[in-house]
Short mmCIF file of C-alpha atoms and ligand atoms in Angstrom, two decimals:
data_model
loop_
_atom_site.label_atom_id
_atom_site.label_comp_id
_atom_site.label_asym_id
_atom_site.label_seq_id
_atom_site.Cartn_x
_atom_site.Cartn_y
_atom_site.Cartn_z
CA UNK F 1 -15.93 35.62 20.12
CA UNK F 2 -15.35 37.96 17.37
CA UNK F 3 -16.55 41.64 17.43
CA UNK F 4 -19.68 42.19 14.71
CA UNK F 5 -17.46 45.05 12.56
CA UNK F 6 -14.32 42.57 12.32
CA UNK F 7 -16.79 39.91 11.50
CA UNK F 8 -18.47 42.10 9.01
CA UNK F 9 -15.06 42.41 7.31
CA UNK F 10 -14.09 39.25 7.14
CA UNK F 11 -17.42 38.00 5.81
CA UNK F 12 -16.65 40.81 2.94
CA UNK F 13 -13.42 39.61 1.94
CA UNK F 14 -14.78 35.70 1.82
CA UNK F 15 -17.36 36.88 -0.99
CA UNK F 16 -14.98 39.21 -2.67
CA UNK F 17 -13.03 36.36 -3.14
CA UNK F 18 -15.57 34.39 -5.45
CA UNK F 19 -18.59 36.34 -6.43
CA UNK F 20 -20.13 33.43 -8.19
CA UNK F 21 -20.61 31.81 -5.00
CA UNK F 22 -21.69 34.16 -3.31
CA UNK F 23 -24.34 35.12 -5.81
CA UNK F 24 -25.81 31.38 -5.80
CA UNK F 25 -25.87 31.36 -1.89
CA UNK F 26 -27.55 34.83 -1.52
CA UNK F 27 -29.94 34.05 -4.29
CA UNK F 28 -30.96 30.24 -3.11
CA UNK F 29 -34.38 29.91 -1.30
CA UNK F 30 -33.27 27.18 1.36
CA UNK F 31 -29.85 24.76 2.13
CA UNK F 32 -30.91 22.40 -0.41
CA UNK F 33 -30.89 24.69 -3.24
CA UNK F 34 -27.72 26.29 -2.20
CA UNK F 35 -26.21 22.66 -2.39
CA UNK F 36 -27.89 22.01 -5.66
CA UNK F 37 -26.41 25.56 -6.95
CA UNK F 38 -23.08 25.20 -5.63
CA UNK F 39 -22.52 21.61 -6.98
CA UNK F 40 -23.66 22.82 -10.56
CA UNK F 41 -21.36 25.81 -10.40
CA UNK F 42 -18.09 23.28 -9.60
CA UNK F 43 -19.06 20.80 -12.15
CA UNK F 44 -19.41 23.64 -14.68
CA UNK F 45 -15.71 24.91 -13.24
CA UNK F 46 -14.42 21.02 -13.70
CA UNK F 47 -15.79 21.04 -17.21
CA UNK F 48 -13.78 24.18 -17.89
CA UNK F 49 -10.58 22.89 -16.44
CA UNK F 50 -10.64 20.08 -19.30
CA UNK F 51 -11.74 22.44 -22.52
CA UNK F 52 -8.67 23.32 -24.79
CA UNK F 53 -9.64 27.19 -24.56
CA UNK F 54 -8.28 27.05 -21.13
CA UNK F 55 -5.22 27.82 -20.89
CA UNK F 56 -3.93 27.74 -17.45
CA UNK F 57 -0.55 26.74 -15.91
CA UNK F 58 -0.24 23.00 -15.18
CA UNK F 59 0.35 23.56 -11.49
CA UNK F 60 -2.41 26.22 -11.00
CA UNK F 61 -4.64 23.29 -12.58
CA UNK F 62 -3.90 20.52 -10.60
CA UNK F 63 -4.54 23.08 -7.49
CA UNK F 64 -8.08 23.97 -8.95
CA UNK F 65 -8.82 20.81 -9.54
CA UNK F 66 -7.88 19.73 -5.68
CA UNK F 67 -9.78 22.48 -4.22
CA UNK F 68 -13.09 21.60 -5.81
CA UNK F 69 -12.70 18.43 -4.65
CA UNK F 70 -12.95 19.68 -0.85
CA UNK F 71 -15.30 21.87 -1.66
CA UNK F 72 -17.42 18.93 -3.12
CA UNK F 73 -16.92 16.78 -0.05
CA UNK F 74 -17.60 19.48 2.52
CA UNK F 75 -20.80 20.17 0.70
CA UNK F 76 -21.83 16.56 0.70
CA UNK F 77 -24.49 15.46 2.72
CA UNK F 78 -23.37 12.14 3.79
CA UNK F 79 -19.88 14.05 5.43
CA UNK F 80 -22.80 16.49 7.32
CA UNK F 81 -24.00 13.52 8.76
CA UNK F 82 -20.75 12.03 9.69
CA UNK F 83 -19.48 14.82 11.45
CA UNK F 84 -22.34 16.03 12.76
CA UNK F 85 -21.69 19.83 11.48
CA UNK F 86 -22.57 21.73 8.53
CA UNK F 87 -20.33 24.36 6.54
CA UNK F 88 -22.91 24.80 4.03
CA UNK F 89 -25.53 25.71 6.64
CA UNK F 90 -22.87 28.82 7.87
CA UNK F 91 -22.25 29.86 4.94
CA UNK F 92 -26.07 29.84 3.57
CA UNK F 93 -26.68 32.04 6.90
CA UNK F 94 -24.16 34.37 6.55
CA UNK F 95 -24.88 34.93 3.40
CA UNK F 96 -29.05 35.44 3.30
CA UNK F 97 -29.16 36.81 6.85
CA UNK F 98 -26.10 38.26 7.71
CA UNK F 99 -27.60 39.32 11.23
CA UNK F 100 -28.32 35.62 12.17
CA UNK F 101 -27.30 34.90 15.72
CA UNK F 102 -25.14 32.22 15.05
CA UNK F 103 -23.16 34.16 12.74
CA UNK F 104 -21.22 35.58 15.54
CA UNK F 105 -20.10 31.70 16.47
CA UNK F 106 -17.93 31.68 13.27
CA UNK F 107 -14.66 31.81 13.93
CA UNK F 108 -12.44 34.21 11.77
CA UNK F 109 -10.17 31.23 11.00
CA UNK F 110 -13.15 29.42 9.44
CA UNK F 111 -13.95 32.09 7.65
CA UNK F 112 -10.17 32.41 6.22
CA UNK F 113 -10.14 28.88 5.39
CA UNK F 114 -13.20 29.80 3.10
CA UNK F 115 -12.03 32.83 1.41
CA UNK F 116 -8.75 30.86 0.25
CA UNK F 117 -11.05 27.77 -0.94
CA UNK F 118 -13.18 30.15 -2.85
CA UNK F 119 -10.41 31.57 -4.36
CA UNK F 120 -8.76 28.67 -5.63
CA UNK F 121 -11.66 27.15 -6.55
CA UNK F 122 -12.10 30.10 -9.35
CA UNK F 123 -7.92 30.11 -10.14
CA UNK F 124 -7.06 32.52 -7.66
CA UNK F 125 -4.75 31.09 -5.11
CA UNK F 126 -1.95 32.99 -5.99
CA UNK F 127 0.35 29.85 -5.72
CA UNK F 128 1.57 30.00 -9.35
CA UNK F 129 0.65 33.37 -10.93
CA UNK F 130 2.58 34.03 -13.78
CA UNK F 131 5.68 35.78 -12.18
CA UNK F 132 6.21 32.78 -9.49
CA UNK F 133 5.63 29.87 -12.63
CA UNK F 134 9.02 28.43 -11.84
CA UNK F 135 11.74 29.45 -15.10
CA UNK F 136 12.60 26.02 -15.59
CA UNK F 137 9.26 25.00 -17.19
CA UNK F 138 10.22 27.67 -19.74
CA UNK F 139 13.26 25.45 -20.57
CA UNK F 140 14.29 21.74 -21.86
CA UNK F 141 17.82 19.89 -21.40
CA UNK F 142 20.64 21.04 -19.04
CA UNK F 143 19.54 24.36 -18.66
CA UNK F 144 15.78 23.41 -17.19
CA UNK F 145 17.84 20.86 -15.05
CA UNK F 146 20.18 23.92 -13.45
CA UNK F 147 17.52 26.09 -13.19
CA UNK F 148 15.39 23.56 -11.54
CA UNK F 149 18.30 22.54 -9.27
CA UNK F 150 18.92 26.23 -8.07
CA UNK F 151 15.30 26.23 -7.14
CA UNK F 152 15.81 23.27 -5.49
CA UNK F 153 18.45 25.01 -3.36
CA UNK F 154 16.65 27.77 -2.92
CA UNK F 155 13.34 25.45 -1.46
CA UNK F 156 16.18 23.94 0.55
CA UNK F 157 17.69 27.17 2.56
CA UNK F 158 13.46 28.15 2.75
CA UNK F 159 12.46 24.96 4.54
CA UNK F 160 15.88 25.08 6.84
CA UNK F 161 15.12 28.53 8.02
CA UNK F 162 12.20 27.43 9.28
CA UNK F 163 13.53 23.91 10.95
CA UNK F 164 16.05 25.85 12.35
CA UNK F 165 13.46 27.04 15.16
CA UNK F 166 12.81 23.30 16.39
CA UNK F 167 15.98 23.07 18.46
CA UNK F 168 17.10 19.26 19.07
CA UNK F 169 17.88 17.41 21.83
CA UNK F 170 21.12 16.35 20.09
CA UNK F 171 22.49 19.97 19.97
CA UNK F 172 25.00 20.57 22.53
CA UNK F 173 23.46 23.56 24.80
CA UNK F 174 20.38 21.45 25.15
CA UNK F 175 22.05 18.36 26.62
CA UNK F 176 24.08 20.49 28.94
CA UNK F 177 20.14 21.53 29.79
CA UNK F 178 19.04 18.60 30.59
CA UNK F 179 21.92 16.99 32.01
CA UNK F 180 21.41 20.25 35.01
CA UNK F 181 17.93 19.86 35.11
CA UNK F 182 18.18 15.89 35.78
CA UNK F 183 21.07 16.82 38.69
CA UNK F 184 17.93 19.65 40.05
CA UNK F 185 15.21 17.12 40.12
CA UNK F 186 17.19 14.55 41.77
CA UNK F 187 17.92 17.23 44.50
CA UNK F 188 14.42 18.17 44.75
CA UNK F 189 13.41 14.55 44.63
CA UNK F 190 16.23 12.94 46.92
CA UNK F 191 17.38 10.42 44.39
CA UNK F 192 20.37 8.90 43.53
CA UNK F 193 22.30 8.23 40.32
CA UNK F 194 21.43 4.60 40.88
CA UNK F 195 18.07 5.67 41.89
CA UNK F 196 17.44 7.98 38.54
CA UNK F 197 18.88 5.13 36.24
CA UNK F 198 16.28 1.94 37.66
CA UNK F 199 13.22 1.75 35.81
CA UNK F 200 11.38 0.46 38.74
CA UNK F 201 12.45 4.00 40.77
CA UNK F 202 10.99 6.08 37.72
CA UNK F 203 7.89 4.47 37.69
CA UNK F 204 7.48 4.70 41.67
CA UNK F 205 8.06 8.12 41.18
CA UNK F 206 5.56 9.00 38.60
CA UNK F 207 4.22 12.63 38.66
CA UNK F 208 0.49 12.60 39.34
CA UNK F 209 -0.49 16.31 40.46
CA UNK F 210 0.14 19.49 39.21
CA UNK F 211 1.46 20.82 42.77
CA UNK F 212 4.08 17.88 42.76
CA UNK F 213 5.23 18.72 39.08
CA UNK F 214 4.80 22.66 40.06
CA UNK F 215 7.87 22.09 42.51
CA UNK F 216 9.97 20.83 39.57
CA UNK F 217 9.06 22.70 36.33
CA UNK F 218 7.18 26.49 36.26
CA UNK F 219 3.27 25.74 35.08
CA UNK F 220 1.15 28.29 33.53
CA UNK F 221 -2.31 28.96 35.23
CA UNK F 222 -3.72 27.04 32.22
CA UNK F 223 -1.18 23.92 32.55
CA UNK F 224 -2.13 23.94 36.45
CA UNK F 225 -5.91 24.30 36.09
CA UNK F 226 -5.80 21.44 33.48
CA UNK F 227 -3.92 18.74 35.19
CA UNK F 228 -6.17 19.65 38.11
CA UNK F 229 -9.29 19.27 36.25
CA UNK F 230 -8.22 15.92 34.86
CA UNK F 231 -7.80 14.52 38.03
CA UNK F 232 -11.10 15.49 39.21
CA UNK F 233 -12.44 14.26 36.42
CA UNK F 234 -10.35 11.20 36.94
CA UNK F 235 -8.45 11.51 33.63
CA UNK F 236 -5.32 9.32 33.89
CA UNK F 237 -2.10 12.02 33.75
CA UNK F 238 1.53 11.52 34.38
CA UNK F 239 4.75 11.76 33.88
CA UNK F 240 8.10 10.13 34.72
CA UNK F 241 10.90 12.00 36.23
CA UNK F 242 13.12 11.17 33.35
CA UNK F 243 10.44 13.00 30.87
CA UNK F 244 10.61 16.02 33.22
CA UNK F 245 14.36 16.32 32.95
CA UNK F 246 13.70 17.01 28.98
CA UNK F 247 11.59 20.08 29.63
CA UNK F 248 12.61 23.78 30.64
CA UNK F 249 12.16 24.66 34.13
CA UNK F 250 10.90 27.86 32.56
CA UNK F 251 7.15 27.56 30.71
CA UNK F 252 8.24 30.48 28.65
CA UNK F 253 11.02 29.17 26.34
CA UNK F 254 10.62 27.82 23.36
CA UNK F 255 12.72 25.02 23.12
CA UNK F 256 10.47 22.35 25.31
CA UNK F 257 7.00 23.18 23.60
CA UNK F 258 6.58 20.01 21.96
CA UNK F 259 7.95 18.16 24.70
CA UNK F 260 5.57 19.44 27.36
CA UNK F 261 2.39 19.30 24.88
CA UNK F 262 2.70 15.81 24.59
CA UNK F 263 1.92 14.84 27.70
CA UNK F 264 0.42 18.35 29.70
CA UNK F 265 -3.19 18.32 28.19
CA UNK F 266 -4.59 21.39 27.22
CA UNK F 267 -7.53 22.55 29.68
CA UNK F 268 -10.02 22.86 26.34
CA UNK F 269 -8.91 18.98 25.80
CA UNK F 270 -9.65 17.78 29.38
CA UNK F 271 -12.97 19.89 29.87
CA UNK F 272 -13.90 17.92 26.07
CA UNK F 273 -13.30 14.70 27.51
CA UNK F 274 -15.13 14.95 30.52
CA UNK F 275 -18.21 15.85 28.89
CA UNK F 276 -17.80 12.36 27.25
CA UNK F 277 -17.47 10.64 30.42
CA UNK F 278 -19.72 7.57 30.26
CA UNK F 279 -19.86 7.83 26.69
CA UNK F 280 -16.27 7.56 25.76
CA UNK F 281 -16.46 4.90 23.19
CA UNK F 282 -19.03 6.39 21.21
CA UNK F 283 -17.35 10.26 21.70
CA UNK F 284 -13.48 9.66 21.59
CA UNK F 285 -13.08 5.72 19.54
CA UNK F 286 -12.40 8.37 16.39
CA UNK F 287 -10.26 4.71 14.95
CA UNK F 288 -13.37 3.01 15.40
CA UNK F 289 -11.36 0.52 18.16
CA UNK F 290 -15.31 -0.95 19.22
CA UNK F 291 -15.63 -1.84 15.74
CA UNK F 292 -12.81 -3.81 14.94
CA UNK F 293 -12.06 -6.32 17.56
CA UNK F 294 -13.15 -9.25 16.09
CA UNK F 295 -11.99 -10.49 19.77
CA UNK F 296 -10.91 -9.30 23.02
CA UNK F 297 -7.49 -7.54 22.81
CA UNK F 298 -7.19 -7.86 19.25
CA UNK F 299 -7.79 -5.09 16.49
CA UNK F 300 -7.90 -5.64 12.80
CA UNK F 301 -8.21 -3.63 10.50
CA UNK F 302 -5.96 -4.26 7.45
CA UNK F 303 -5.90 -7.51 5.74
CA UNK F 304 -2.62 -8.60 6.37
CA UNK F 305 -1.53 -6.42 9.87
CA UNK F 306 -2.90 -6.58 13.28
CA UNK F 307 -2.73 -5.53 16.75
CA UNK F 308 -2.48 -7.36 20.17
CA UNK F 309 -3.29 -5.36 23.14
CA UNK F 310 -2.79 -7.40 26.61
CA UNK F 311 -1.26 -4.39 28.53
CA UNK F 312 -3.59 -1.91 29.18
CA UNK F 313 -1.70 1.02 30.92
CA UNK F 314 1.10 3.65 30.03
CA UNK F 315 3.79 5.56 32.73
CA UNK F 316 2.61 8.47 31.10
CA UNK F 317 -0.50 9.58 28.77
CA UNK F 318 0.23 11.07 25.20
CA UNK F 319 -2.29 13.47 24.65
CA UNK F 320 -2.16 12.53 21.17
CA UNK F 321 -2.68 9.16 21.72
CA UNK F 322 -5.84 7.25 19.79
CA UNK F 323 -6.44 4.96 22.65
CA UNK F 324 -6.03 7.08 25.72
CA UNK F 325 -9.19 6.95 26.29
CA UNK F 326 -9.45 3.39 27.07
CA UNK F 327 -6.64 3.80 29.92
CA UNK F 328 -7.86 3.90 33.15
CA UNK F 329 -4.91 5.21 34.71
CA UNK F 330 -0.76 5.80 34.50
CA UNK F 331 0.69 2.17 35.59
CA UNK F 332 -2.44 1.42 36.48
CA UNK F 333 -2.94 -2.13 38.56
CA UNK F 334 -4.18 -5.14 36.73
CA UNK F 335 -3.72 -4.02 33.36
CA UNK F 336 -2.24 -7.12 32.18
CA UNK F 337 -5.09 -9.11 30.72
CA UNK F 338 -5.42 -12.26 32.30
CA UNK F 339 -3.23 -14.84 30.68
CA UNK F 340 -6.24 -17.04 29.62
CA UNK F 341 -7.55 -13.63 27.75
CA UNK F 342 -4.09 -13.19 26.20
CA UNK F 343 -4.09 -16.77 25.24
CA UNK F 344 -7.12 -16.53 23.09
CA UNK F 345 -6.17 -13.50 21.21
CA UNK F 346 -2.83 -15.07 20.33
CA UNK F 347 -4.74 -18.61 19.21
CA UNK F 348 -7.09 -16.11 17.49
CA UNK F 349 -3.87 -14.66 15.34
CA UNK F 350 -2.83 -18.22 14.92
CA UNK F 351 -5.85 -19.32 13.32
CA UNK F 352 -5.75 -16.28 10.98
CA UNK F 353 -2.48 -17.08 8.65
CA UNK F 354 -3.43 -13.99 6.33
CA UNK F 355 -2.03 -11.93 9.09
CA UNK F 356 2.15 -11.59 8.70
CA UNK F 357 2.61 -8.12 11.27
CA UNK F 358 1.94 -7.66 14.08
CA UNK F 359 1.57 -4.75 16.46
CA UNK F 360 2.24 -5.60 20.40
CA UNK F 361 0.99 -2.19 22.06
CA UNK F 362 -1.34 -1.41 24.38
CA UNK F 363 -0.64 0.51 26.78
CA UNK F 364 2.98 0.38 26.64
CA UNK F 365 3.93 -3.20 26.42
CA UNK F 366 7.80 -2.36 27.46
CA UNK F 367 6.56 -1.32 31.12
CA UNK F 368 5.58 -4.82 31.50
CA UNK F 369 7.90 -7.23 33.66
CA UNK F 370 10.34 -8.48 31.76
CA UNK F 371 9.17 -12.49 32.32
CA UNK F 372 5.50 -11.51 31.49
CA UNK F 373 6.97 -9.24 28.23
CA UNK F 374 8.85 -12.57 27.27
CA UNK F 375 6.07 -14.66 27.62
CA UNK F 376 3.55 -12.98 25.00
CA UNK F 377 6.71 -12.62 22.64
CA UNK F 378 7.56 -16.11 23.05
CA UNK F 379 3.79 -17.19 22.54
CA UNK F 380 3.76 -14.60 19.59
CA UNK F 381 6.88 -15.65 17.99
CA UNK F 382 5.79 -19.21 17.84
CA UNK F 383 3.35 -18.18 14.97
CA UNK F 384 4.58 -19.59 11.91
CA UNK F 385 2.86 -17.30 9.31
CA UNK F 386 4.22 -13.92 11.64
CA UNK F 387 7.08 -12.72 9.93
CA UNK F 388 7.06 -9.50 12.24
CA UNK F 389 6.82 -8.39 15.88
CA UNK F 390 6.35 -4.41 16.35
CA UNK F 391 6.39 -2.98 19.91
CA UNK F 392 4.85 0.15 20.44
CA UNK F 393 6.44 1.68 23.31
CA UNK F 394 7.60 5.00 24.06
CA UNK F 395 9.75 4.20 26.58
CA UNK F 396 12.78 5.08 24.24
CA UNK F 397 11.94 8.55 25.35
CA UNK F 398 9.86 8.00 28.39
CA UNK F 399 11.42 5.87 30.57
CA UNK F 400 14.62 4.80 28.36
CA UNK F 401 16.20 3.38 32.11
CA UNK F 402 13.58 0.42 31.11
CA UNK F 403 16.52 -1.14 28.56
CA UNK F 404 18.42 -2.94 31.21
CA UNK F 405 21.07 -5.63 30.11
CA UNK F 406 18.08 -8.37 30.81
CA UNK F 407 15.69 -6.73 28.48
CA UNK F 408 18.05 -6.33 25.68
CA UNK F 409 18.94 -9.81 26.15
CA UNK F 410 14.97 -10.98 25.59
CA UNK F 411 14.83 -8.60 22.19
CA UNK F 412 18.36 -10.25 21.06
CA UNK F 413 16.92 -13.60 21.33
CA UNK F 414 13.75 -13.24 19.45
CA UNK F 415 15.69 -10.50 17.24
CA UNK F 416 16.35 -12.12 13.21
CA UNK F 417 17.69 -9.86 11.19
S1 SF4 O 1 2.57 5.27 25.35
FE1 SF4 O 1 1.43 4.60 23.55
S2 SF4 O 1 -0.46 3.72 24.35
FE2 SF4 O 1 0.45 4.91 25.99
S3 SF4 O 1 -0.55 6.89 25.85
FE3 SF4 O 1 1.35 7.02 24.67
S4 SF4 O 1 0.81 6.51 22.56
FE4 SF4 O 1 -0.89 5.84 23.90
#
């Protein structure tokens, strides 16, 4: 929590930034009339975007214009109600009664987000003043088109700057990286080349506990305490050995981040999902999965796409993943649908010939056996109106052993370019 002088501050430099609005929420009486006040005061700053006596830089325009537009919908009621959560009612508070407990909830981010909405929302974002308005609007012809090209380049060397700190796993120092870290877990572990490279051996193998993954990789306190809680809570978590090869064994360097964040939850993450235990359909659906399976396994939700779910597990759990919620656990028994349940959903695409795509996921469909994996693309296939097959799977990355000479076989067959 913030300390009451920073807060104090911050709370200054959010009403510094647009007086106007600050005015109408200091002088209104109750929420309501704050609304009321603050909708008439970005209508009146629309109407002034469109008069001729405006002049203002097309850019700076199209920013204003944007910004009121959030502003709008974070003010509007029916968005309150959808997310349960109220800007308006914060910034009313902090505004008429400064000392309000609540106040001290506010996060200073929130608070920044504000001051740079206000600002824009009365012209001053700074993103275009008048020395940055780009010279080649001054110009027509060749020389706009240079000038605008050297800005181009100049965008260009910006934006690679900043890549340049995501390292790859194509650049050579990191394969050498992971090629020794796959030769240390296979001491650790006791495998084999021919071991490492069968599917079946990675899955076996899975990493379920934080101890067992502690002995391969170093784990923050937080990384630990999370993967503990999960499993308490019974939260499905794990990872293959091959997905442990791509991380550092150190937690400190910078160039596995994104690889260990995708599947190590964060401890804020599993403590949020085990309050929802019980209640995970209503808490974490956020696609609205419950409310658009016309049938068992299948969701639709576009008029021409759809997606077929008969494998319900994964031999690890993305953390970013919209449905891992509904996975009970990492190659978890019996998650292949009965076949009678698959059957249906297929006859239920069949009977639908709007629908031309669509998805096979799950769960990760590739971790299937191969004969069972045939089957529902055989049955799918047969569809006349389905002019595409997607598979979801993130095997490519998880468990890339899976594309043995059989599998690639299946995809060739059913494969028309
Ligand atoms: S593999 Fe796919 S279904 Fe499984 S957790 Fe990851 S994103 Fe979700």
């Amino acid at each position: 929590m913030i300390d009451r002088k920073k807060l104090n501050r911050k709370i200054k430099q959010l009403w510094a930034a647009n007086k106007q609005i600050h005015r109408i929420l200091h002088k209104s009486t109750s929420m309501e009339k704050a609304r009321s006040g603050l909708y008439e005061y970005l209508w009146s700053k629309e109407q002034e975007l469109f008069q001729a006596r405006f002049t203002i830089h097309p850019l700076q325009k199209v920013n204003i214009r944007e910004c009121i537009r959030v502003f709008k919908n974070i003010l509007a009621p029916r968005n309150e109600v959808l997310t349960g959560y109220s800007v308006l009612l914060h910034l009313w508070r902090m505004a008429k009664m400064p000392r309000h407990k609540d106040i001290l909830a506010v996060s200073p981010g929130f608070i920044e987000e504000m001051r740079h909405l206000f600002g824009a929302v009365s012209g001053i974002s700074h993103m275009h003043s008048l020395k940055k308005i780009p010279r080649f609007l001054k110009y027509s012809g060749r020389k706009a088109a240079r000038l605008r090209s050297n800005d181009l380049d100049r965008i260009y060397r910006h934006c690679e700057r900043f890549m340049k700190r995501y390292h790859s796993g194509l650049e050579p120092d990191i394969i050498e990286k992971r090629i020794n870290n796959k030769k240390r877990i296979m001491g650790v572990m006791r495998a084999s080349e021919t071991q490492w490279a069968d599917w079946s051996w990675q899955l076996k193998h899975i990493i379920r506990d934080e101890v067992t993954l502690g002995k391969l990789i170093e784990l923050t306190r937080d990384e630990k305490s999370a993967i503990r809680t999960a499993k308490v809570g019974r939260l499905p978590f794990g990872i293959t050995p091959h997905y442990v090869s791509l991380m550092d064994q150190s937690g400190m360097s910078r160039t596995d981040h994104a690889i260990r964040a995708q599947v190590i939850p964060p401890l804020s993450y599993v403590e949020q999902m085990m309050e929802y235990q019980g209640d995970q359909i209503k808490q974490a659906d956020f696609m609205l999965e419950a409310d658009t399976s016309p049938v068992d396994l299948i969701t639709r939700r576009y008029p021409m796409v759809t997606i077929i779910k008969p494998y319900n597990t994964c031999p690890q759990i993305c953390q970013y993943c919209q449905r891992n919620w509904e996975i009970d656990d990492v190659m978890a028994e019996h998650a292949l649908a009965p076949s009678y349940r698959i059957g249906y959903a297929v006859g239920w695409i069949r009977k639908h010939p709007a629908i031309k795509e669509v998805l096979l996921t799950g769960g990760d469909p590739l971790t299937l056996n191969t004969e069972d994996f045939e089957k529902i693309l055989s049955d799918l296939s047969s569809i006349p109106h389905l002019e595409r097959i997607r598979i979801c799977t993130r095997t490519l990355v998880t468990l890339p052993q899976r594309f043995t000479s059989q599998l690639l076989r299946v995809l060739h067959t059913y494969h028309k370019p």
